[in-house]
Coordinates of C-alpha atoms and ligand atoms in Angstrom, one line a residue:
M47 CA -15.9 5.0 -17.8
N48 CA -12.5 7.1 -17.5
T49 CA -9.4 4.9 -18.0
S50 CA -6.8 7.5 -17.1
L51 CA -7.3 10.8 -14.3
T52 CA -6.9 13.0 -17.4
N53 CA -10.0 12.2 -18.7
L54 CA -11.7 13.5 -15.6
K55 CA -14.0 16.5 -15.8
F56 CA -13.6 19.3 -13.2
S57 CA -15.6 21.9 -12.0
N58 CA -15.1 24.3 -9.1
R59 CA -18.4 25.4 -7.1
F60 CA -16.7 26.1 -4.2
A61 CA -14.7 28.8 -6.0
E62 CA -17.2 29.7 -8.1
Q63 CA -20.1 30.5 -5.8
L64 CA -17.9 31.6 -3.1
P65 CA -15.8 35.1 -2.7
A66 CA -11.8 35.0 -3.7
D67 CA -9.4 36.5 -2.1
P68 CA -8.5 39.1 -4.4
V69 CA -4.4 38.9 -3.7
T70 CA -2.8 36.2 -5.5
E71 CA 0.4 36.5 -4.4
N72 CA 1.5 33.4 -2.1
Y73 CA 2.1 35.2 1.4
C74 CA 1.0 34.7 4.9
R75 CA -2.0 37.0 5.7
Q76 CA -5.2 37.4 7.4
V77 CA -7.8 36.9 4.5
E78 CA -11.1 39.1 4.9
S79 CA -14.5 38.8 3.1
A80 CA -13.5 35.8 1.0
C81 CA -13.8 31.7 1.5
F82 CA -10.3 31.0 0.0
S83 CA -7.5 32.3 -1.8
Y84 CA -5.9 30.8 -5.2
V85 CA -2.6 29.2 -4.8
N86 CA -0.8 26.8 -6.9
P87 CA 1.1 23.8 -5.5
T88 CA 5.0 23.8 -5.1
Q89 CA 6.4 22.2 -7.6
V90 CA 8.6 19.0 -6.3
Q91 CA 11.7 17.2 -7.3
S92 CA 11.0 13.8 -8.4
P93 CA 7.4 12.5 -7.6
K94 CA 7.0 8.8 -6.9
T95 CA 3.5 7.1 -6.1
L96 CA 4.0 4.4 -3.5
A97 CA 0.4 3.5 -3.0
L98 CA -3.1 3.9 -4.4
S99 CA -6.5 3.2 -3.7
S100 CA -8.3 1.2 -6.0
E101 CA -11.4 1.9 -4.6
V102 CA -11.3 5.7 -4.9
L103 CA -9.9 5.2 -8.1
E104 CA -13.1 3.4 -8.9
S105 CA -15.2 5.9 -7.3
L106 CA -14.0 8.5 -9.4
G107 CA -14.5 6.2 -12.5
I108 CA -11.0 5.5 -13.1
I109 CA -10.6 2.0 -14.1
G110 CA -6.8 0.6 -14.5
D111 CA -4.4 -1.6 -13.1
T112 CA -3.3 -0.1 -9.9
S113 CA 0.2 -1.3 -10.4
D114 CA 0.7 0.0 -13.9
L115 CA -0.9 3.4 -12.4
L116 CA 2.1 3.3 -9.6
N117 CA 4.7 3.5 -12.2
D118 CA 2.9 5.9 -14.2
S119 CA 4.9 9.1 -14.0
A120 CA 2.3 11.4 -15.7
F121 CA 0.1 10.1 -12.8
S122 CA 2.7 11.0 -9.8
E123 CA 3.0 14.3 -11.6
I124 CA -0.9 15.1 -11.0
L125 CA -1.0 13.8 -7.8
T126 CA 2.3 15.9 -6.0
G127 CA 0.4 19.1 -8.2
N128 CA 3.5 19.3 -10.6
K129 CA 1.1 19.1 -13.2
L130 CA -2.6 20.7 -13.2
L131 CA -5.4 19.0 -15.1
P132 CA -7.5 21.2 -17.8
G133 CA -10.2 22.5 -15.2
M134 CA -8.2 22.7 -12.2
K135 CA -8.3 25.8 -10.3
P136 CA -6.2 25.3 -7.2
Y137 CA -7.0 27.2 -3.7
A138 CA -7.0 27.1 0.1
S139 CA -9.7 27.4 2.0
C140 CA -10.3 30.1 4.8
Y141 CA -11.5 28.8 8.1
G142 CA -10.6 29.1 12.0
G143 CA -11.2 27.1 14.9
H144 CA -10.9 26.2 18.8
Q145 CA -7.8 24.4 19.3
F146 CA -7.8 22.6 22.7
G147 CA -10.8 24.8 24.0
N148 CA -9.3 28.2 23.0
W149 CA -10.6 30.6 20.1
A150 CA -7.5 30.5 17.5
G151 CA -8.8 33.1 15.2
Q152 CA -8.1 32.5 11.3
L153 CA -6.3 28.9 10.4
G154 CA -7.0 27.9 7.0
D155 CA -5.8 25.3 4.3
G156 CA -1.9 25.7 6.0
R157 CA -0.6 22.8 4.3
A158 CA -3.7 21.3 2.0
I159 CA -4.4 22.5 -1.6
N160 CA -7.7 21.7 -3.3
L161 CA -7.2 21.0 -6.8
G162 CA -10.7 21.0 -8.1
E163 CA -13.9 18.9 -8.0
A164 CA -14.1 15.9 -10.2
S165 CA -17.5 15.7 -11.5
T166 CA -18.1 12.1 -11.5
E167 CA -21.2 9.7 -12.0
N168 CA -21.2 9.3 -8.3
G169 CA -21.1 12.4 -7.4
F170 CA -18.7 15.8 -7.3
F171 CA -15.7 14.8 -5.2
T172 CA -12.8 17.5 -4.0
L173 CA -9.4 16.5 -4.8
Q174 CA -7.2 18.0 -1.9
L175 CA -3.4 17.5 -2.0
K176 CA -1.9 17.7 1.8
G177 CA 1.8 18.7 1.9
A178 CA 2.0 20.4 -1.3
G179 CA 3.5 23.5 0.1
M180 CA 2.7 26.9 1.2
T181 CA -0.5 29.0 1.2
P182 CA -1.7 32.2 2.7
Y183 CA -2.4 30.2 5.6
S184 CA 0.8 28.5 6.4
R185 CA 1.3 31.0 9.2
R186 CA 4.7 29.7 10.6
A187 CA 5.1 26.6 8.9
D188 CA 6.2 24.9 5.8
G189 CA 2.9 23.8 4.2
L190 CA 4.9 19.9 3.9
A191 CA 4.2 16.8 5.2
V192 CA 6.5 14.0 6.0
L193 CA 6.2 10.2 4.8
R194 CA 5.7 9.0 8.3
S195 CA 2.5 11.3 9.0
S196 CA 1.4 10.6 5.4
V197 CA 1.4 6.6 5.7
R198 CA -0.6 7.4 8.4
E199 CA -3.0 9.3 7.0
F200 CA -3.0 7.2 3.9
L201 CA -3.7 4.0 5.6
C202 CA -6.3 5.0 8.3
S203 CA -8.6 6.8 6.1
E204 CA -9.0 3.8 4.1
A205 CA -9.1 1.6 7.1
M206 CA -11.9 3.9 8.4
H207 CA -13.9 3.5 5.2
H208 CA -13.7 -0.5 5.2
L209 CA -14.8 -0.5 8.7
G210 CA -17.9 1.3 7.6
I211 CA -16.8 4.7 9.3
P212 CA -17.7 8.0 7.5
T213 CA -14.4 9.6 6.4
T214 CA -12.4 11.4 3.8
R215 CA -10.4 9.2 1.5
A216 CA -6.8 8.8 0.4
L217 CA -6.3 8.2 -3.3
S218 CA -2.8 8.7 -3.2
L219 CA 0.7 8.3 -1.3
C220 CA 3.5 10.0 -3.0
L221 CA 7.2 11.0 -2.3
T222 CA 8.2 14.5 -3.4
G223 CA 11.9 13.8 -3.4
E224 CA 12.6 16.1 -1.0
S225 CA 13.4 16.1 2.6
V226 CA 11.7 17.7 5.1
T227 CA 13.0 19.0 8.7
R228 CA 10.9 18.0 11.8
D229 CA 11.4 18.2 15.3
M230 CA 8.7 15.4 16.0
F231 CA 8.6 16.3 19.8
Y232 CA 9.4 20.0 19.8
D233 CA 12.5 18.5 22.1
G234 CA 15.2 20.5 20.1
N235 CA 15.9 17.3 17.9
P236 CA 15.1 18.1 14.3
Q237 CA 15.5 15.3 11.8
Q238 CA 15.5 15.2 8.1
E239 CA 12.6 13.4 6.8
P240 CA 11.3 12.5 3.1
G241 CA 8.5 14.7 1.8
A242 CA 5.3 13.3 1.1
I243 CA 1.9 14.3 -0.3
V244 CA -1.6 12.4 0.1
C245 CA -4.4 12.9 -2.3
R246 CA -7.3 13.5 -0.3
V247 CA -10.8 12.9 -1.5
A248 CA -14.2 14.0 -0.3
E249 CA -17.4 15.0 -1.3
S250 CA -16.9 18.5 0.6
F251 CA -13.9 19.6 3.1
T252 CA -16.2 21.8 4.8
R253 CA -15.4 22.3 8.5
F254 CA -17.3 23.7 11.7
G255 CA -14.1 26.5 11.6
H256 CA -15.6 28.2 8.5
F257 CA -18.4 28.8 9.8
Q258 CA -16.9 30.0 13.2
L259 CA -14.6 32.2 11.4
Y260 CA -17.1 34.3 9.2
S261 CA -19.2 34.7 12.2
S262 CA -16.3 35.8 14.9
R263 CA -15.6 38.5 12.4
N264 CA -19.2 39.6 12.3
D265 CA -19.2 38.9 8.5
I266 CA -22.9 37.6 8.8
A267 CA -23.2 38.2 4.6
L268 CA -20.2 36.0 4.0
L269 CA -21.6 33.6 7.0
Q270 CA -24.9 33.2 5.1
Q271 CA -23.5 33.1 1.5
F272 CA -21.2 30.2 2.9
T273 CA -24.2 28.3 4.7
D274 CA -26.1 28.6 1.8
Y275 CA -23.6 27.7 -0.4
T276 CA -23.1 24.5 1.9
L277 CA -27.1 23.5 2.1
K278 CA -27.3 24.0 -1.7
N279 CA -24.3 21.7 -2.5
D280 CA -23.7 19.6 0.4
F281 CA -27.4 19.3 1.8
P282 CA -29.3 19.6 -1.4
H283 CA -32.2 17.2 0.0
L284 CA -32.8 20.0 2.5
G285 CA -34.1 22.4 -0.2
K286 CA -34.6 26.4 -0.1
P287 CA -32.0 28.2 2.6
G288 CA -34.1 30.1 5.4
K289 CA -34.5 29.8 9.3
D290 CA -35.9 26.4 9.4
T291 CA -33.8 24.8 6.9
Y292 CA -30.7 26.1 8.6
L293 CA -31.9 24.6 11.8
E294 CA -33.0 21.1 10.0
W295 CA -29.3 21.3 8.8
F296 CA -28.0 22.1 12.3
S297 CA -29.9 19.0 13.7
E298 CA -28.6 17.2 10.6
V299 CA -24.9 18.0 11.2
C300 CA -25.6 16.9 15.0
D301 CA -26.9 13.4 14.1
L302 CA -24.1 12.9 11.6
T303 CA -21.6 13.6 14.3
L304 CA -23.2 11.5 16.8
S305 CA -22.9 8.6 14.3
M306 CA -19.3 9.2 13.5
I307 CA -18.6 9.1 17.2
V308 CA -20.6 5.9 18.0
H309 CA -18.4 4.4 15.4
W310 CA -15.2 5.6 16.6
Q311 CA -16.0 4.1 20.4
R312 CA -17.2 0.7 18.5
V313 CA -13.6 0.1 17.0
G314 CA -11.5 2.1 19.5
F315 CA -10.5 4.8 17.4
V316 CA -9.1 8.1 19.4
H317 CA -8.8 10.7 17.1
G318 CA -6.2 13.0 19.3
V319 CA -7.1 16.4 17.7
M320 CA -10.9 17.5 17.9
N321 CA -10.5 20.9 17.1
T322 CA -13.4 22.5 15.8
D323 CA -11.1 22.9 12.5
N324 CA -11.0 19.3 12.3
M325 CA -14.7 18.7 12.4
S326 CA -16.4 18.5 9.3
V327 CA -20.1 19.3 8.8
L328 CA -20.5 16.1 6.7
G329 CA -19.7 13.9 9.8
Q330 CA -16.7 12.5 8.4
T331 CA -13.5 11.5 10.2
I332 CA -10.9 14.1 8.7
D333 CA -7.1 15.2 9.6
Y334 CA -5.4 12.2 10.3
G335 CA -2.7 13.3 12.9
P336 CA -1.8 12.1 16.2
Y337 CA -4.6 9.7 16.3
G338 CA -4.4 6.0 17.8
W339 CA -6.3 3.0 18.3
L340 CA -7.0 1.5 21.5
D341 CA -4.8 -1.5 22.2
N342 CA -5.8 -2.2 26.0
Y343 CA -9.1 -0.6 27.2
D344 CA -8.6 2.5 28.6
P345 CA -11.1 5.5 28.5
D346 CA -8.3 7.8 29.6
W347 CA -5.9 7.4 26.7
T348 CA -4.9 9.8 24.3
P349 CA -2.0 8.9 21.7
N350 CA -1.7 13.0 21.4
T351 CA 1.5 14.4 23.6
T352 CA 0.2 17.7 23.1
D353 CA -2.6 16.7 25.3
A354 CA -0.9 14.6 27.5
Q355 CA -1.7 17.0 30.6
N356 CA -5.6 17.5 30.2
R357 CA -6.4 14.6 28.2
R358 CA -9.3 16.5 26.6
Y359 CA -9.4 14.3 23.5
R360 CA -9.2 11.1 25.2
F361 CA -11.0 8.0 24.0
G362 CA -13.9 8.2 26.8
N363 CA -14.3 12.1 26.4
Q364 CA -14.6 12.2 22.4
A365 CA -18.9 12.3 22.9
Q366 CA -18.8 15.4 25.3
I367 CA -16.1 17.3 23.1
S368 CA -18.3 16.5 20.1
L369 CA -21.1 18.4 21.7
W370 CA -18.9 21.0 22.9
N371 CA -17.7 21.5 19.3
L372 CA -21.4 21.8 18.2
Y373 CA -22.1 24.2 20.6
Q374 CA -19.6 26.2 19.3
L375 CA -21.3 25.6 15.5
A376 CA -24.3 26.8 17.1
N377 CA -23.1 29.9 18.2
A378 CA -21.6 30.8 15.0
I379 CA -24.8 30.3 13.1
Y380 CA -26.9 31.9 15.6
P381 CA -26.9 35.4 13.8
L382 CA -28.7 33.4 10.9
I383 CA -31.4 32.6 13.1
G384 CA -31.5 35.1 15.6
D385 CA -33.2 32.6 18.6
A386 CA -31.2 30.7 20.8
K387 CA -34.0 28.3 22.0
P388 CA -34.7 26.3 18.9
L389 CA -30.7 25.8 19.1
E390 CA -30.7 24.9 22.6
E391 CA -33.4 22.5 22.0
I392 CA -31.3 20.3 19.2
L393 CA -28.2 20.4 21.5
N394 CA -30.4 19.6 24.6
S395 CA -31.3 16.5 22.9
Y396 CA -27.8 15.1 21.8
S397 CA -27.0 13.5 25.2
G398 CA -30.0 11.4 25.2
K399 CA -29.8 10.5 21.7
Y400 CA -26.1 9.4 21.9
Q401 CA -26.8 7.6 25.1
S402 CA -29.1 5.5 23.3
A403 CA -27.3 5.1 20.2
Y404 CA -24.5 4.0 22.4
Y405 CA -26.2 1.3 24.2
Q406 CA -27.3 0.3 20.7
M407 CA -23.9 0.0 19.5
M408 CA -22.8 -2.0 22.7
C409 CA -25.9 -4.6 22.2
Q410 CA -24.7 -4.8 18.8
K411 CA -21.4 -5.5 20.0
L412 CA -22.4 -8.3 22.3
G413 CA -24.5 -9.8 19.8
L414 CA -27.6 -8.7 21.6
N415 CA -30.8 -7.3 20.0
T416 CA -31.0 -3.5 20.7
S417 CA -34.3 -3.1 22.7
F418 CA -33.7 -1.5 25.9
S419 CA -33.5 -3.3 29.3
D420 CA -31.9 -2.5 32.7
S421 CA -30.2 -5.8 33.0
K422 CA -28.3 -5.3 29.6
D423 CA -27.8 -1.7 30.8
N424 CA -26.0 -3.3 33.9
L425 CA -24.2 -5.7 31.8
I426 CA -22.8 -3.1 29.5
N427 CA -21.6 -0.8 32.8
S428 CA -20.1 -3.9 34.3
L429 CA -18.3 -5.0 31.2
E430 CA -16.8 -1.3 30.9
K431 CA -15.4 -1.8 34.3
L432 CA -14.1 -5.1 33.9
L433 CA -12.4 -4.2 30.5
T434 CA -10.3 -1.6 32.6
S435 CA -9.6 -3.7 35.8
A436 CA -7.1 -5.6 34.1
E437 CA -5.4 -4.8 30.8
T438 CA -7.6 -6.0 28.2
D439 CA -7.0 -6.0 24.5
M440 CA -10.3 -4.6 23.0
T441 CA -10.3 -5.6 19.6
I442 CA -9.0 -9.1 20.4
F443 CA -11.6 -9.3 23.4
Y444 CA -14.6 -9.1 21.5
R445 CA -13.5 -11.5 19.1
V446 CA -12.5 -14.1 21.4
L447 CA -15.6 -13.7 23.5
A448 CA -17.6 -14.1 20.2
N449 CA -16.0 -17.7 20.1
T450 CA -16.2 -18.4 23.8
S451 CA -19.0 -21.1 24.8
L452 CA -20.7 -19.7 27.4
E453 CA -21.8 -23.5 28.3
T454 CA -18.1 -24.5 29.3
D455 CA -16.6 -23.7 32.9
I456 CA -15.0 -20.8 33.6
N457 CA -11.6 -22.3 33.2
G458 CA -12.8 -23.2 29.8
Q459 CA -13.7 -19.8 29.3
L460 CA -10.8 -18.3 30.4
I461 CA -8.6 -20.1 28.1
T462 CA -10.3 -18.7 25.3
L463 CA -10.0 -15.3 26.7
K464 CA -6.7 -15.4 27.8
N465 CA -5.1 -14.1 25.0
A466 CA -7.0 -10.8 25.4
Y467 CA -4.9 -9.8 28.3
Y468 CA -1.8 -8.1 28.5
E469 CA -0.5 -9.0 32.3
S470 CA -1.0 -12.7 33.4
T471 CA -0.5 -11.3 37.3
Q472 CA -3.8 -9.0 36.6
I473 CA -5.6 -12.0 36.0
N474 CA -5.9 -13.0 39.6
D475 CA -8.7 -14.3 41.8
S476 CA -10.9 -11.5 42.3
Y477 CA -10.4 -10.3 38.6
I478 CA -11.5 -14.1 37.5
Q479 CA -14.8 -13.7 40.0
A480 CA -15.5 -10.6 38.7
L481 CA -15.6 -12.1 35.1
K482 CA -17.2 -15.2 36.2
N483 CA -20.5 -13.1 37.5
W484 CA -20.2 -11.2 34.3
L485 CA -20.2 -14.2 31.9
N486 CA -23.1 -15.5 33.9
Q487 CA -24.8 -12.6 33.6
Y488 CA -24.2 -12.5 29.8
Q489 CA -25.0 -16.0 29.4
K490 CA -28.4 -15.5 31.0
I491 CA -29.3 -12.8 28.5
C492 CA -28.0 -14.5 25.8
A493 CA -30.5 -17.3 26.9
E494 CA -33.4 -15.1 27.2
E495 CA -32.9 -13.6 24.0
N496 CA -32.8 -17.5 22.3
L497 CA -29.5 -16.6 20.9
A498 CA -27.7 -19.7 19.1
P499 CA -24.1 -19.4 19.9
D500 CA -23.1 -19.4 16.5
E501 CA -25.5 -16.7 15.6
R502 CA -24.0 -14.7 18.4
A503 CA -20.5 -15.4 16.9
K504 CA -21.6 -14.5 13.2
Q505 CA -23.5 -11.0 14.5
M506 CA -20.7 -10.1 16.7
N507 CA -17.9 -10.5 13.9
T508 CA -19.8 -8.0 11.9
V509 CA -19.5 -5.3 14.0
N510 CA -16.3 -6.0 16.0
P511 CA -13.3 -6.0 13.4
K512 CA -10.4 -8.7 13.7
Y513 CA -7.9 -6.1 11.9
I514 CA -7.2 -2.6 12.8
L515 CA -4.6 -0.3 12.1
R516 CA -2.7 -0.8 15.3
N517 CA -0.5 2.2 16.3
Y518 CA 2.7 -0.1 15.7
L519 CA 1.8 -1.5 12.7
A520 CA 1.4 2.0 10.9
Q521 CA 4.6 3.2 12.7
Q522 CA 6.4 -0.2 11.2
A523 CA 5.1 0.3 7.9
S524 CA 6.1 3.8 7.9
D525 CA 9.7 2.9 9.2
K526 CA 10.0 0.4 6.5
A527 CA 8.8 2.4 3.5
T528 CA 11.4 5.2 4.5
E529 CA 13.6 2.5 4.0
G530 CA 12.8 2.0 0.6
D531 CA 10.7 -1.2 1.7
L532 CA 7.0 -0.8 0.7
S533 CA 6.0 -4.4 1.4
M534 CA 4.4 -3.5 5.0
L535 CA 2.7 -0.8 3.2
H536 CA 1.4 -2.8 0.8
A537 CA 0.5 -5.6 3.1
L538 CA -1.4 -3.4 5.5
Q539 CA -3.3 -1.7 2.5
E540 CA -4.5 -5.4 1.5
M541 CA -5.5 -6.2 5.1
I542 CA -7.4 -3.3 6.1
R543 CA -10.0 -3.8 3.2
N544 CA -11.3 -6.8 5.3
P545 CA -11.4 -6.1 8.5
Y546 CA -14.0 -8.0 9.8
S547 CA -13.3 -11.3 8.0
E548 CA -10.6 -14.1 8.8
Q549 CA -7.5 -13.3 7.2
P550 CA -5.0 -16.2 8.1
Q551 CA -2.3 -14.7 6.0
F552 CA -2.4 -11.5 8.4
D553 CA -3.1 -12.9 11.8
E554 CA 0.2 -11.8 13.0
Y555 CA -1.1 -8.0 12.6
A556 CA -4.3 -9.0 14.8
A557 CA -1.6 -10.0 17.6
K558 CA -1.7 -8.0 20.8
R559 CA 0.5 -4.7 20.8
P560 CA 4.2 -6.0 21.5
D561 CA 5.9 -4.8 24.9
W562 CA 8.5 -2.8 22.8
A563 CA 5.8 -0.8 21.4
R564 CA 3.9 0.3 24.5
T565 CA 5.7 3.4 25.4
R566 CA 7.7 3.8 21.8
P567 CA 7.4 7.4 20.1
G568 CA 5.3 7.1 17.0
C569 CA 3.4 4.0 18.6
S570 CA 2.0 5.2 21.4
M571 CA 2.7 8.8 21.8
L572 CA 2.6 11.4 18.7
S573 CA 2.4 15.1 18.5
C574 CA 0.5 17.6 16.3
S575 CA 3.4 18.4 14.6
S576 CA 3.9 16.1 11.5
Ligands
AMP19 P1 -4.2 20.3 12.6 O1 -3.6 20.2 13.7 O2 -3.6 19.5 11.4 O3 -5.2 20.4 11.8 O4 -3.4 21.7 11.8 C1 -4.0 23.1 12.3 C2 -3.8 24.2 11.5 O5 -2.1 24.3 11.4 C3 -4.2 24.1 10.3 O6 -4.7 25.2 9.7 C4 -3.4 23.7 9.5 O7 -3.2 24.1 8.0 C5 -1.9 23.9 9.9 N1 -0.8 23.6 9.7 C6 -0.4 22.2 10.4 N2 0.7 21.7 10.0 C7 1.3 22.7 8.9 C8 2.5 22.8 8.1 N3 3.4 21.8 8.4 N4 2.2 24.1 7.4 C9 1.7 24.7 7.4 N5 0.2 24.6 8.2 C10 0.3 23.8 9.0
MG20 MG1 -6.6 20.6 10.7

């Protein structure tokens, strides 16, 4: 076991096995026939580590007292890119993507710099700095990130991990000691904000957009080299590359993506920018920008103001969009297969597989077994209607439902459920009647399944989190951190570690969204620019 970052061994399979951009100067350009460009992080003034994930440190084999490491200036120098460790050879990778449904051409790591791959007992992990300065892919932007968005990325990556949802991880959150200008809503109100860097960690940061870019340029040799690289390093269990293996791989990417989306729907997570450059081939949640968590259950909700009009990436549309994105990946790799039929077959099976995975997930949320029945299917459909017919806090609803005694009369049940509603005036006679019908239906099915109340509650509480990173909490933590108060950041870091357990000390963070946060920028509305 290592005790320090400096003992980590770095390798660079990506850079060693794939073609590099021959140009090494750092200016914005189109990079052809290459998968990446070498680029060093920009030096920053006064690095300071604000938070570290002890779990990520442990996966990297680094054992140490987190509070000591927080104050270790050598650590912050490395985690902001000021100091490189032996074996690190930083680069930015070259990918493209569809943004909001339109092909955008080359995008690339415009504000992410990969330091290298740590080779650990748990496998290879790429360390990537987000916000470490300009790269050849920065286009018209600055390559930087602000504390606000970095707090959000740091906390949410770790929250997702502890919820059991595949995600890229966040090792650290550091201040750079410099300020960054941001016009948060593109409305002519630029502000100075503290600059920050998150060190992200993942087995691979390969996106659908990598394949798309090489294919769009008709660079089939590069497409094949990149796909073979991905198979060899990220999907070694699939064996030797070839047409059949490419298809097996595509099918696996579909399954991984599907499973990630079902998890998002389970906890009420809205990614906000499901562009194809933000889709990981490992099926990990990646690129935490204007994401949000449902407070009241609303399939039409998106936190992303850039998408406010079309709501392409709304909660209820995430499965459809994932399939749309997989179509783009299929188109990209088509030249390697030369036959559309097997790709179409895989894509055609997606919706059916999703429906059955979604159904099973919903059964689990209700504590029921996952075998199919029409009555359970109806129960789920009517629940979704019920949840939207009065503003209902999704997270609180499932937790209180777990503890609602189905034997008591409707008034008794309402008392337990009351806390889940935002507007008491909406809980009128017709709502109560609909709720009553639903609870009767639910009680009948629980009885058919011989489900003991405490067993039902126990099962439900393993899939329905009590503590999520509510939008207003992340915003408050970042406001406070901006003022130099890290207490809430650290408290939330602690809270998200055990989302399914009762943690009375954090009960105020399990409360409904307060009224002031309903429309406050940052709490319910975010833009892509951060
Ligand atoms: P995103 O919406 O964050 O996934 O970013 C889309 C594209 O814009 C990617 O190529 C990013 O690298 C790039 N990008 C976003 N923000 C910045 C920034 N501040 N500086 C440079 N490039 C950026
Ligand atoms: Mg992105």
